[in-house]
JSON list of C-alpha atoms in Angstrom, two decimals:
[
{"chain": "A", "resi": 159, "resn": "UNK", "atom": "CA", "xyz": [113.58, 127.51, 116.13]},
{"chain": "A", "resi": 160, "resn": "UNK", "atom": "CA", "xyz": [113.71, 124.49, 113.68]},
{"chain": "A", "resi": 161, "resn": "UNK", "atom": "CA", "xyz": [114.41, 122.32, 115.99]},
{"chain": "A", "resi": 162, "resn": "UNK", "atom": "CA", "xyz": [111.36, 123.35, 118.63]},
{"chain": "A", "resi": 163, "resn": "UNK", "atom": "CA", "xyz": [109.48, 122.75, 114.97]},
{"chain": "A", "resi": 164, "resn": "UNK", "atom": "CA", "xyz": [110.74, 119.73, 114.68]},
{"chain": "A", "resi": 165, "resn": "UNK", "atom": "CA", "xyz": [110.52, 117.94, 117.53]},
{"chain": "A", "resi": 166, "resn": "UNK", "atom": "CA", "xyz": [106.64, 119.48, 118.29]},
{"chain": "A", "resi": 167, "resn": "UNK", "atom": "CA", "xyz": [105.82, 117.91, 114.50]},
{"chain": "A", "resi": 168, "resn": "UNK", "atom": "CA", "xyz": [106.45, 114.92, 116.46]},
{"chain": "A", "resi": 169, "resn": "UNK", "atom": "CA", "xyz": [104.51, 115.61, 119.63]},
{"chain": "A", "resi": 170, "resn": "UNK", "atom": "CA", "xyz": [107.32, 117.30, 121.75]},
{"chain": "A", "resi": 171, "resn": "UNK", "atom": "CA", "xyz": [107.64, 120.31, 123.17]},
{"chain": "A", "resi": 172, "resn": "UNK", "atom": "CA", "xyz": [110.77, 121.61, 124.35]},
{"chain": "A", "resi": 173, "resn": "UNK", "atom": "CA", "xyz": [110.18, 125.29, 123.87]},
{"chain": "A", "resi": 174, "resn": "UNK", "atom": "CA", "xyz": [110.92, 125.30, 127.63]},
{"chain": "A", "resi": 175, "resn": "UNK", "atom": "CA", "xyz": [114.21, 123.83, 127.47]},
{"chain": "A", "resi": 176, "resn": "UNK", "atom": "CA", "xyz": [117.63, 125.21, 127.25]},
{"chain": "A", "resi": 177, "resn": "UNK", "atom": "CA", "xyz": [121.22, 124.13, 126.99]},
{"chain": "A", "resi": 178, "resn": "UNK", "atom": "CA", "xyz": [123.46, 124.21, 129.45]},
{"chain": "A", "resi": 179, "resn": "UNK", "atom": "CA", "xyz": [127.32, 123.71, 129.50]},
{"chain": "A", "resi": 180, "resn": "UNK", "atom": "CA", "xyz": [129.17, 121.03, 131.27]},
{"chain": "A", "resi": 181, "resn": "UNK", "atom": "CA", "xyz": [130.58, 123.41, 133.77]},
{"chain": "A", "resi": 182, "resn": "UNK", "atom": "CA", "xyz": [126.40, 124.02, 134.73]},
{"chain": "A", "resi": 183, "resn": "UNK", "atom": "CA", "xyz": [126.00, 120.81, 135.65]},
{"chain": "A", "resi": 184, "resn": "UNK", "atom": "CA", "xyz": [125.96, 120.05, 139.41]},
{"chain": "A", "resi": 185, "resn": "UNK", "atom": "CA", "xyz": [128.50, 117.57, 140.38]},
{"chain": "A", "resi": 186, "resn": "UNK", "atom": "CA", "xyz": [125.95, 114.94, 141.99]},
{"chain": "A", "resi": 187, "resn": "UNK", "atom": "CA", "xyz": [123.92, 114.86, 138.81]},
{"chain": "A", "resi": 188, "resn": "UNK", "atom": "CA", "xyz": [127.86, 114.59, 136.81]},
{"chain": "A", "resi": 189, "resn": "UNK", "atom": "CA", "xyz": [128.53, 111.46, 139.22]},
{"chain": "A", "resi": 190, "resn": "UNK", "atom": "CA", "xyz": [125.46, 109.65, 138.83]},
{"chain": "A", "resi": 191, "resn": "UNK", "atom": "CA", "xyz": [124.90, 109.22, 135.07]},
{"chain": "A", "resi": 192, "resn": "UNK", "atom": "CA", "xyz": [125.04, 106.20, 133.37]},
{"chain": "A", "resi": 193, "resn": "UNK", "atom": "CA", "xyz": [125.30, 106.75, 130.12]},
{"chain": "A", "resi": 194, "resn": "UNK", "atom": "CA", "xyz": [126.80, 109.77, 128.05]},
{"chain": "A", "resi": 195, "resn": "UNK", "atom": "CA", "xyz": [125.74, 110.70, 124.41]},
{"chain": "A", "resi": 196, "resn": "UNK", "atom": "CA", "xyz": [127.59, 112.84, 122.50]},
{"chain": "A", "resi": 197, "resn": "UNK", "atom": "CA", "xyz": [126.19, 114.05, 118.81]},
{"chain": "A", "resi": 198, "resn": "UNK", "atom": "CA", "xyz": [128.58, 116.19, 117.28]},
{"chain": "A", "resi": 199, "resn": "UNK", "atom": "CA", "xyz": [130.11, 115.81, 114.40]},
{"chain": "A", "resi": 200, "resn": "UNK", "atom": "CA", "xyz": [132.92, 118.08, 113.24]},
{"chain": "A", "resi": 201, "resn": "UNK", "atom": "CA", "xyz": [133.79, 119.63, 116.26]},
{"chain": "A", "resi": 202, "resn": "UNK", "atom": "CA", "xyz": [135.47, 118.41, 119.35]},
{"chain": "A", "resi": 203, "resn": "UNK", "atom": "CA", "xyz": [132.79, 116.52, 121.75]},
{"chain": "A", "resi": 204, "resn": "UNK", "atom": "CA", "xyz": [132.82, 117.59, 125.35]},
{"chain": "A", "resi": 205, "resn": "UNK", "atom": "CA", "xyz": [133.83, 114.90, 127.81]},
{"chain": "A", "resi": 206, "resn": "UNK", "atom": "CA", "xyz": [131.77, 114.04, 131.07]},
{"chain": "A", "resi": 207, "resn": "UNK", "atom": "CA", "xyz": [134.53, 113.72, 133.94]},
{"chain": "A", "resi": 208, "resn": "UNK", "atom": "CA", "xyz": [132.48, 110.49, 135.10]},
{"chain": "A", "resi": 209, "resn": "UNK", "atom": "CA", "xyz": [132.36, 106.57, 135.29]},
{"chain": "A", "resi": 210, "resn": "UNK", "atom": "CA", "xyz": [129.56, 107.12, 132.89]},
{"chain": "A", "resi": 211, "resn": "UNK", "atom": "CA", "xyz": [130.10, 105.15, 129.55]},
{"chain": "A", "resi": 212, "resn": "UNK", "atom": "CA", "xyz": [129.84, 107.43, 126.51]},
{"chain": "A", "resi": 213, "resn": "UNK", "atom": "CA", "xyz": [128.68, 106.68, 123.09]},
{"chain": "A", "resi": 214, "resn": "UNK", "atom": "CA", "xyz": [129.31, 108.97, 120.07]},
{"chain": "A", "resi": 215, "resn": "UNK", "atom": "CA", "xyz": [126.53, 108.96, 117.72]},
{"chain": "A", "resi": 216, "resn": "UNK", "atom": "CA", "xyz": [128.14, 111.53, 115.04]},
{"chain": "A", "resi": 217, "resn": "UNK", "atom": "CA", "xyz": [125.66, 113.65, 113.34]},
{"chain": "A", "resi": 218, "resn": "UNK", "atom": "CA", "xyz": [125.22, 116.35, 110.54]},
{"chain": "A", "resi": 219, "resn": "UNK", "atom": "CA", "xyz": [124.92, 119.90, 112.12]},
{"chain": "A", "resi": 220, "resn": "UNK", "atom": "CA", "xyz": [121.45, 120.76, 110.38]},
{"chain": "A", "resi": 221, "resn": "UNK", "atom": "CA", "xyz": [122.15, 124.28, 110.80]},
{"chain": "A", "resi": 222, "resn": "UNK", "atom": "CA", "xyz": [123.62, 126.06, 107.32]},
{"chain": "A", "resi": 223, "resn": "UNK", "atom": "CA", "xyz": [123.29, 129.26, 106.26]},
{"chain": "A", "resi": 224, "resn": "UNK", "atom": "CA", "xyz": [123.23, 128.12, 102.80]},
{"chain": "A", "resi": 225, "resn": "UNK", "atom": "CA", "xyz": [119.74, 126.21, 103.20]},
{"chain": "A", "resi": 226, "resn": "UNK", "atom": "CA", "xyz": [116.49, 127.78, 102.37]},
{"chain": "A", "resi": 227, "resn": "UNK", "atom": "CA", "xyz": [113.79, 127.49, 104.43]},
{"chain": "A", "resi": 228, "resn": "UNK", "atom": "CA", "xyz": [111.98, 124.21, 103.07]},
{"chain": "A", "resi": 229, "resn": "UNK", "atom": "CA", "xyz": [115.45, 122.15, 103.01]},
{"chain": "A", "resi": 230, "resn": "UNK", "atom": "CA", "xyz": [116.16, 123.46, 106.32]},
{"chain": "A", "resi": 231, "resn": "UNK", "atom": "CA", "xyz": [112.68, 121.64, 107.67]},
{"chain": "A", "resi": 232, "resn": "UNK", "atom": "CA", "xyz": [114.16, 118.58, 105.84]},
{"chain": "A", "resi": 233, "resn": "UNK", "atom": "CA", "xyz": [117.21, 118.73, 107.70]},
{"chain": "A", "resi": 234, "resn": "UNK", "atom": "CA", "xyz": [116.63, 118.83, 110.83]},
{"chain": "A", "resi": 235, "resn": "UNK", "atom": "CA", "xyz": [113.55, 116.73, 110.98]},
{"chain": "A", "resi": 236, "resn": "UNK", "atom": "CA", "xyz": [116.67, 113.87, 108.59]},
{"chain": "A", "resi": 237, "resn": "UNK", "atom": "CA", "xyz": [118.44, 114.94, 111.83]},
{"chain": "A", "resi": 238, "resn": "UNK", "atom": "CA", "xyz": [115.57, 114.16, 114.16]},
{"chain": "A", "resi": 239, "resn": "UNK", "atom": "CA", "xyz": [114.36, 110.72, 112.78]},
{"chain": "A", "resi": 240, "resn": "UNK", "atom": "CA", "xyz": [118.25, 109.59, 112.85]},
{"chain": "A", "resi": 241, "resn": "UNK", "atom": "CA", "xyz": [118.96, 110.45, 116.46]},
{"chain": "A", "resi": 242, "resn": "UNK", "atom": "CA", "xyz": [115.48, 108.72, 117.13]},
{"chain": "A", "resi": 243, "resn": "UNK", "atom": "CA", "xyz": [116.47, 105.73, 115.73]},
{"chain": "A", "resi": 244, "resn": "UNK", "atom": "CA", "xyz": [119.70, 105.58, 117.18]},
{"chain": "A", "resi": 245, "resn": "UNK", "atom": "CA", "xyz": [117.57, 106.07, 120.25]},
{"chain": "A", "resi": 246, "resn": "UNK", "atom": "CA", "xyz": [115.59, 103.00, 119.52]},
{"chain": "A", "resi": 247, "resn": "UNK", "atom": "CA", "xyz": [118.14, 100.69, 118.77]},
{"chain": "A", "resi": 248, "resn": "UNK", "atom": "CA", "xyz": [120.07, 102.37, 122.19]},
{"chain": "A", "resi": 249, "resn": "UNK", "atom": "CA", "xyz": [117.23, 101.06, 124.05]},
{"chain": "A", "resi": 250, "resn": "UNK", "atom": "CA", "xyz": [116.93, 97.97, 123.10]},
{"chain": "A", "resi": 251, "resn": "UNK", "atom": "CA", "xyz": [120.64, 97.10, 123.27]},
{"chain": "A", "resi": 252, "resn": "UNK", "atom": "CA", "xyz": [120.54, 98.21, 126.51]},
{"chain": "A", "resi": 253, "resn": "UNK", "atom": "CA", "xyz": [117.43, 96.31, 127.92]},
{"chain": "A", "resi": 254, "resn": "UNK", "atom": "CA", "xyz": [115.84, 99.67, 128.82]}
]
């Protein structure tokens, strides 16, 4: 839920969207991306079996059952304008 809040703070709703596991993916979509991002930060990434190239952009789970409610807003939008830069800078490197 904080992360729906987050991201619609910002103009973007994804209320509709879901995760999916690697093993959902269909194999023509798997073959044909370009570039793989990976987020995660303590626990073991997943790996795309592709030619993609993949870029690990390591980042604090937000999530913590230790957080009240206020410092869990500021942690995931901390999380949210970090992966947005990295975004940024991503596309520009890239010419995109």
């Amino acid at each position: 839920q904080h992360a729906i809040i987050a991201l619609e703070d910002i103009g973007i709703d994804i209320s509709s969207y879901k995760s999916k596991a690697i093993d959902d993916l269909e194999q023509d979509f798997i073959n044909n991306v370009d570039f793989v991002i990976t987020l995660c930060a303590e626990e073991i990434c997943p790996v795309l079996p592709s030619k993609s190239k993949s870029l690990h952009w390591a980042n604090e789970d937000p999530v913590n059952d230790k957080l009240n409610q206020v410092q869990l807003k500021i942690a995931f939008n901390k999380t949210r304008d970090n992966i947005f830069n990295l975004l940024k800078k991503f596309m520009i490197d890239n010419n995109l």
